[in-house]
Coordinates of C-alpha atoms in Angstrom, one line a residue:
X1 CA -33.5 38.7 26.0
X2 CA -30.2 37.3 25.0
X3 CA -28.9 38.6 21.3
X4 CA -29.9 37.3 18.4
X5 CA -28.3 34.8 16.6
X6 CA -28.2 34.5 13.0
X7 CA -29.6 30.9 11.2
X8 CA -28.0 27.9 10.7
X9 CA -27.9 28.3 7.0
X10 CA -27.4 32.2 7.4
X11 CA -24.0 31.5 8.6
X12 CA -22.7 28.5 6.8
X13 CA -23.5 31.4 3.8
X14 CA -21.4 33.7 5.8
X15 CA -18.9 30.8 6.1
X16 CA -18.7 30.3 2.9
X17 CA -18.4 33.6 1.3
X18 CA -15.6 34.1 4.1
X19 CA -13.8 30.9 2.2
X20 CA -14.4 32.4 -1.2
X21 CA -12.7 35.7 -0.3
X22 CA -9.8 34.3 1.3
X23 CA -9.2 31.4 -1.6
X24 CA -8.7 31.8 -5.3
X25 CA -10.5 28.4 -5.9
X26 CA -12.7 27.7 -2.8
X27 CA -14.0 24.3 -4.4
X28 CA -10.7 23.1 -5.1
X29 CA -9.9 24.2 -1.2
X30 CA -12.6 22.0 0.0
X31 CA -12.6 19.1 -2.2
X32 CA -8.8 18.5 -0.2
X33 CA -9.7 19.4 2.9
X34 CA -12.5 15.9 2.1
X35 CA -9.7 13.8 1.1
X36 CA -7.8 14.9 3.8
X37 CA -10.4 13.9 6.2
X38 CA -11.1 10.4 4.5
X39 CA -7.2 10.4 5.0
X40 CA -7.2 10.6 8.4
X41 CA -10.2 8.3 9.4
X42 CA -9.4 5.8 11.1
X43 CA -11.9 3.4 9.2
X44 CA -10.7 5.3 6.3
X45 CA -14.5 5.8 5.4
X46 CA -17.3 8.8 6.7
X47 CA -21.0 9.6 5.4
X48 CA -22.0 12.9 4.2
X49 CA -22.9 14.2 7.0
X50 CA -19.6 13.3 9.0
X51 CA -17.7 15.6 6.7
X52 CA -20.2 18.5 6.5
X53 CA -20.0 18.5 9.9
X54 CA -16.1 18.0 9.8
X55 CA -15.9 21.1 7.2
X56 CA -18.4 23.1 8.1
X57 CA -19.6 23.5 5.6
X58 CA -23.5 22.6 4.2
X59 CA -24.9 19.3 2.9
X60 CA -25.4 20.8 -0.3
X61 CA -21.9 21.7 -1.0
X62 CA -20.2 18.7 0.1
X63 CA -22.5 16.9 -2.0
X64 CA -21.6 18.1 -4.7
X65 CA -17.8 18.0 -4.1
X66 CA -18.3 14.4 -3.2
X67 CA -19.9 13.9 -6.7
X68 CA -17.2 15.7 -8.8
X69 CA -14.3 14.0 -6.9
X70 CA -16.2 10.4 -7.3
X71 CA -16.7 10.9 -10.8
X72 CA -12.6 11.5 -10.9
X73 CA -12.0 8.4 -9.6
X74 CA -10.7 10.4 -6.1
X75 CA -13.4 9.1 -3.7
X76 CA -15.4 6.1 -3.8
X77 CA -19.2 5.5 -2.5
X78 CA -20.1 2.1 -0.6
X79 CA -23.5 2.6 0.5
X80 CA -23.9 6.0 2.5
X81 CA -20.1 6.1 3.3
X82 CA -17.2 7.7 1.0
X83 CA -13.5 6.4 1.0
X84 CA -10.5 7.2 -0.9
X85 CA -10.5 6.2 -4.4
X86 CA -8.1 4.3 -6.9
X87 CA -7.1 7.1 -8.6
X88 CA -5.3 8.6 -5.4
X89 CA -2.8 5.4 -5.8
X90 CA -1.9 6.2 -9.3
X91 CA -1.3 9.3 -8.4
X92 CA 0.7 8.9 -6.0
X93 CA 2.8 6.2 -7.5
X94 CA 3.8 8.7 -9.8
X95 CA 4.6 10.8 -7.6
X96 CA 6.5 8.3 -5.6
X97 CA 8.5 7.7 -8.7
X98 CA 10.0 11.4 -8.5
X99 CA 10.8 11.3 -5.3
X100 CA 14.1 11.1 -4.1
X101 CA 13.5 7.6 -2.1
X102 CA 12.8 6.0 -5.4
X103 CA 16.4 7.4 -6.7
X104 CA 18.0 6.1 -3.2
X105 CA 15.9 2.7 -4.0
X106 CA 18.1 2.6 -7.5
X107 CA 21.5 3.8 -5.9
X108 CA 21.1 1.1 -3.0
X109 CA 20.6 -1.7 -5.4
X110 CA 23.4 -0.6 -7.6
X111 CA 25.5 -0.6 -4.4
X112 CA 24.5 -4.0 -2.6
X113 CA 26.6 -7.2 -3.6
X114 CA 23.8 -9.3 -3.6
X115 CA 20.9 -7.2 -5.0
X116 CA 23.0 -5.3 -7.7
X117 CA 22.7 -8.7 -9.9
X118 CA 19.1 -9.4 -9.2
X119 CA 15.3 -7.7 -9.9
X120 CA 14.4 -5.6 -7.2
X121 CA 11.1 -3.7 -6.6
X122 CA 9.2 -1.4 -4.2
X123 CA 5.8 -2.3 -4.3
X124 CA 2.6 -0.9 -2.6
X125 CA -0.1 -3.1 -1.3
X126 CA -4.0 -1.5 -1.8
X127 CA -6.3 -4.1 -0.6
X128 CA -5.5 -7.5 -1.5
X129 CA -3.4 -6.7 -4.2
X130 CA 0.0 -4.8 -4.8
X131 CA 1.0 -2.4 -7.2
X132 CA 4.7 -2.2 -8.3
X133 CA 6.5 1.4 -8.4
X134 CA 9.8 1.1 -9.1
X135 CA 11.9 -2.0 -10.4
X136 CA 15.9 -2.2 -10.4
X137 CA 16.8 -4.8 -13.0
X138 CA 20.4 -6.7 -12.4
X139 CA 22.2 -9.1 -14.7
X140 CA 21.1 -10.7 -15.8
X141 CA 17.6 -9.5 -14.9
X142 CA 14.1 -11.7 -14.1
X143 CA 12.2 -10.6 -16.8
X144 CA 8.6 -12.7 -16.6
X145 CA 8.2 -11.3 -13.8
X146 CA 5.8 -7.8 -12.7
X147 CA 7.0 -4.3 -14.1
X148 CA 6.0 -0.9 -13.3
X149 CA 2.0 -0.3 -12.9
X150 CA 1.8 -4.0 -12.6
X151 CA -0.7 -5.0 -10.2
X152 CA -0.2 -8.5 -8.8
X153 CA -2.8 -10.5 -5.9
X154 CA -0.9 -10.1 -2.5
X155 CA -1.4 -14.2 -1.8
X156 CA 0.7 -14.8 -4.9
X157 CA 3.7 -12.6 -4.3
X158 CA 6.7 -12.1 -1.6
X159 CA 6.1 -8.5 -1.0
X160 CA 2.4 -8.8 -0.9
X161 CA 2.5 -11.8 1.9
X162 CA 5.2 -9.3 3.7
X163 CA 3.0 -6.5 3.6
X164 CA 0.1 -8.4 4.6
X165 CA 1.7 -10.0 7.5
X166 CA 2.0 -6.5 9.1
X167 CA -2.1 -6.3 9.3
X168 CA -4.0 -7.0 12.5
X169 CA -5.1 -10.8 12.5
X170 CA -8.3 -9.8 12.1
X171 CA -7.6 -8.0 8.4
X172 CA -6.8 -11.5 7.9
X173 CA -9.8 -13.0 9.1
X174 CA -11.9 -10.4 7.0
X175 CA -9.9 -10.3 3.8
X176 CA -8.8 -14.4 3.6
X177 CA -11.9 -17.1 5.1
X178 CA -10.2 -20.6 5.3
X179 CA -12.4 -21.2 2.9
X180 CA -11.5 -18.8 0.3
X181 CA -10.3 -19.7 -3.0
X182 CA -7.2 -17.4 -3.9
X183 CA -5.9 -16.9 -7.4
X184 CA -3.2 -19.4 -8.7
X185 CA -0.8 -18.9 -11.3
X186 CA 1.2 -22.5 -10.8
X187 CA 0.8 -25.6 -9.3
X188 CA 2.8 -24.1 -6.2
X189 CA 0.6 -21.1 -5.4
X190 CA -1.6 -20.4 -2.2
X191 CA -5.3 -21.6 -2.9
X192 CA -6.7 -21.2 0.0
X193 CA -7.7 -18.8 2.8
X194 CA -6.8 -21.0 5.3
X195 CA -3.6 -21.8 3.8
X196 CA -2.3 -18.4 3.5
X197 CA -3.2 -17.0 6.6
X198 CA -0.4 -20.3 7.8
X199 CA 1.7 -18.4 5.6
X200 CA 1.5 -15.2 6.6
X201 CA 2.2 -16.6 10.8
X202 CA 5.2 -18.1 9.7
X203 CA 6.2 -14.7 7.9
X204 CA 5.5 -13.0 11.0
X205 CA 8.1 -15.2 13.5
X206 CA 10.7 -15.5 10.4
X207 CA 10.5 -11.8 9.7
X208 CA 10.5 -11.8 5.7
X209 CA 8.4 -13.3 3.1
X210 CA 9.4 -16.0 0.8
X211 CA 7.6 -17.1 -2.6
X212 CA 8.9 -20.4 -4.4
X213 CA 7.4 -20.2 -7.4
X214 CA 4.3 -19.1 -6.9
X215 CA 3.5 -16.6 -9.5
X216 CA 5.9 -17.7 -12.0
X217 CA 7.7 -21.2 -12.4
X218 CA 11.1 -21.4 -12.3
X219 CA 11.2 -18.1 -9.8
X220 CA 11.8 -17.8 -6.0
X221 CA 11.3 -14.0 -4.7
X222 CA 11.7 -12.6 -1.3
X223 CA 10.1 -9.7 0.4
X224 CA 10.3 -7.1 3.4
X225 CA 7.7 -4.3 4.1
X226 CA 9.3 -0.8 4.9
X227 CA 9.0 0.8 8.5
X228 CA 6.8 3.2 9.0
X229 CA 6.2 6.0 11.4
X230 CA 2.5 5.0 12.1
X231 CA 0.1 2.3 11.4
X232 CA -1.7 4.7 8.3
X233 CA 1.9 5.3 6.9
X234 CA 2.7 4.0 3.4
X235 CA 2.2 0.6 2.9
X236 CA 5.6 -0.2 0.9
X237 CA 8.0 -2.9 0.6
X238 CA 10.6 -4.3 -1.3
X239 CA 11.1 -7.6 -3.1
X240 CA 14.1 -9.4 -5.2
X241 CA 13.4 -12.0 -7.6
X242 CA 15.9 -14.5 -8.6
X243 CA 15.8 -18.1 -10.7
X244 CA 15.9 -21.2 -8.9
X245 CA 18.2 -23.2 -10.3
X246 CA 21.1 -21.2 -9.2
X247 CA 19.2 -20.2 -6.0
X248 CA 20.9 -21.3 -2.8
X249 CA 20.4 -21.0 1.2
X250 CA 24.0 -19.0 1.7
X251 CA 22.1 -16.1 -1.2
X252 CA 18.7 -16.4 0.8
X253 CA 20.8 -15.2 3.5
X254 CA 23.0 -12.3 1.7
X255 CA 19.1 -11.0 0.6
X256 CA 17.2 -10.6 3.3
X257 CA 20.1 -9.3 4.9
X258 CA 20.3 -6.5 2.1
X259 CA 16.6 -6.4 1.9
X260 CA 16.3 -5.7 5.5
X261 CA 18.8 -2.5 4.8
X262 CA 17.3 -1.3 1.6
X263 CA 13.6 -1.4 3.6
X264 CA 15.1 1.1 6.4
X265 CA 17.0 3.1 4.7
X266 CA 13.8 3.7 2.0
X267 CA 11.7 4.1 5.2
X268 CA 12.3 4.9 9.2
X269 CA 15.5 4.2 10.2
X270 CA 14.6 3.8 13.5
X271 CA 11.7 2.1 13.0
X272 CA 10.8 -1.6 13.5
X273 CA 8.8 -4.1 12.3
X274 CA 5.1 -3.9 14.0
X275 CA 3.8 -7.4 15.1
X276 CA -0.3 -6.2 16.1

């Protein structure tokens, strides 16, 4: 008779008494070893039982970290499936606010002909929308347009249609139907699906993102995303805002040249743009 094994539950108990002696907060241990699983899905989503498996650990006990990091605003339940939650993103912009790229993003824009006089920002898209991080204000600078914290729909800015453009075609298909209606802000914004997704193949062979008063008369923005090493890297990129009326081809130029630097020197330098 072979030896005897002890039960299932017998030695997830064993397991976890084995975590609780070798961590001075075992629930803490355990509620980021789930967000770093969500984090590296690909789908970016798993049941219950996916990460009790994952862990090791019992139902029971992911269950109830699930519960506590939900009701932080750390993981979010669609149906039987978790992802990462909102709260993650506002964390981490302000983190991303101490690091040292975000001072580099200030010393660049100081630096560049072009961008030193203009608003510049680094911007992260979650979903259809952006959230802005940092912002570099020239002289004079832009300021109706989004600050800080701001959160702004992707269809209706620069560096939302530049980070959206990096998406497979059929993120596209999912997030923007032809027939959806898209929130306007003027008489020149994107309204429809169909419309932006036009857009965003035009982006794609031009190789920036350009928004002619879209979200705020008067105002013509352009935006880059910022290479990443993978396809789950941080979504970032960088935008500059500047008013029409003294808005010319020759500056469109001098931008998205600058632009182009500021985006790989914030991110990979050797990277490159992906076109999936």
């Amino acid at each position: 008779m072979g030896p005897i094994r002890p039960s299932d539950s017998a030695a997830e108990s064993e397991r976890e008494r084995g975590e609780a002696s070798s961590s001075p907060a075992p629930a803490v241990t355990r509620a980021a070893a789930v967000l770093d699983v969500l984090g590296a899905s690909a789908s970016g989503r798993a049941t219950l039982s996916d990460l009790a498996r994952e862990l090791g650990i019992p139902k029971s006990s992911t269950s109830n970290i699930l519960q506590a990091l939900e009701d932080a605003g750390l993981v979010v339940r669609a149906g039987s499936e978790f992802s990462l939650g909102r709260k993650l993103v506002e964390l981490g912009a302000s983190y991303l606010s101490r690091r040292d790229e975000i001072r580099e993003f200030y010393e660049f824009c100081g630096r560049s002909p072009a961008l030193s006089r203009e608003t510049v920002r680094v911007a992260l898209l979650e979903g259809d929308h952006v959230i802005y991080l940092a912002r570099y204000e020239g002289h004079p600078a832009v300021r109706l347009t989004s600050t800080i914290g701001d959160k702004m729909p992707a269809s209706l800015c620069a560096v939302g249609k530049a980070l959206v453009a990096r998406l497979h075609e059929r993120d596209w298909e999912e997030m923007y139907p032809d027939d959806a209606e898209l929130p306007v802000l003027t008489p020149h914004s994107i309204s429809s699906g169909r419309q932006f997704k036009e857009e965003l193949r035009r982006i794609r062979q031009e190789g920036f993102a350009f928004e002619d008063e879209e979200s705020t008369l008067g105002v013509v923005c352009l935006g880059v995303p910022v290479p990443t090493r993978g396809a789950h890297g941080p979504n970032l990129g960088v935008s500059v805002t500047a008013l029409k009326a003294t808005f010319t081809e020759e500056q469109k130029k001098t931008m998205v040249s600058e632009l182009k630097e500021l985006a790989q020197a914030l991110g990979n330098p050797m990277g490159q743009w992906p076109m999936r």
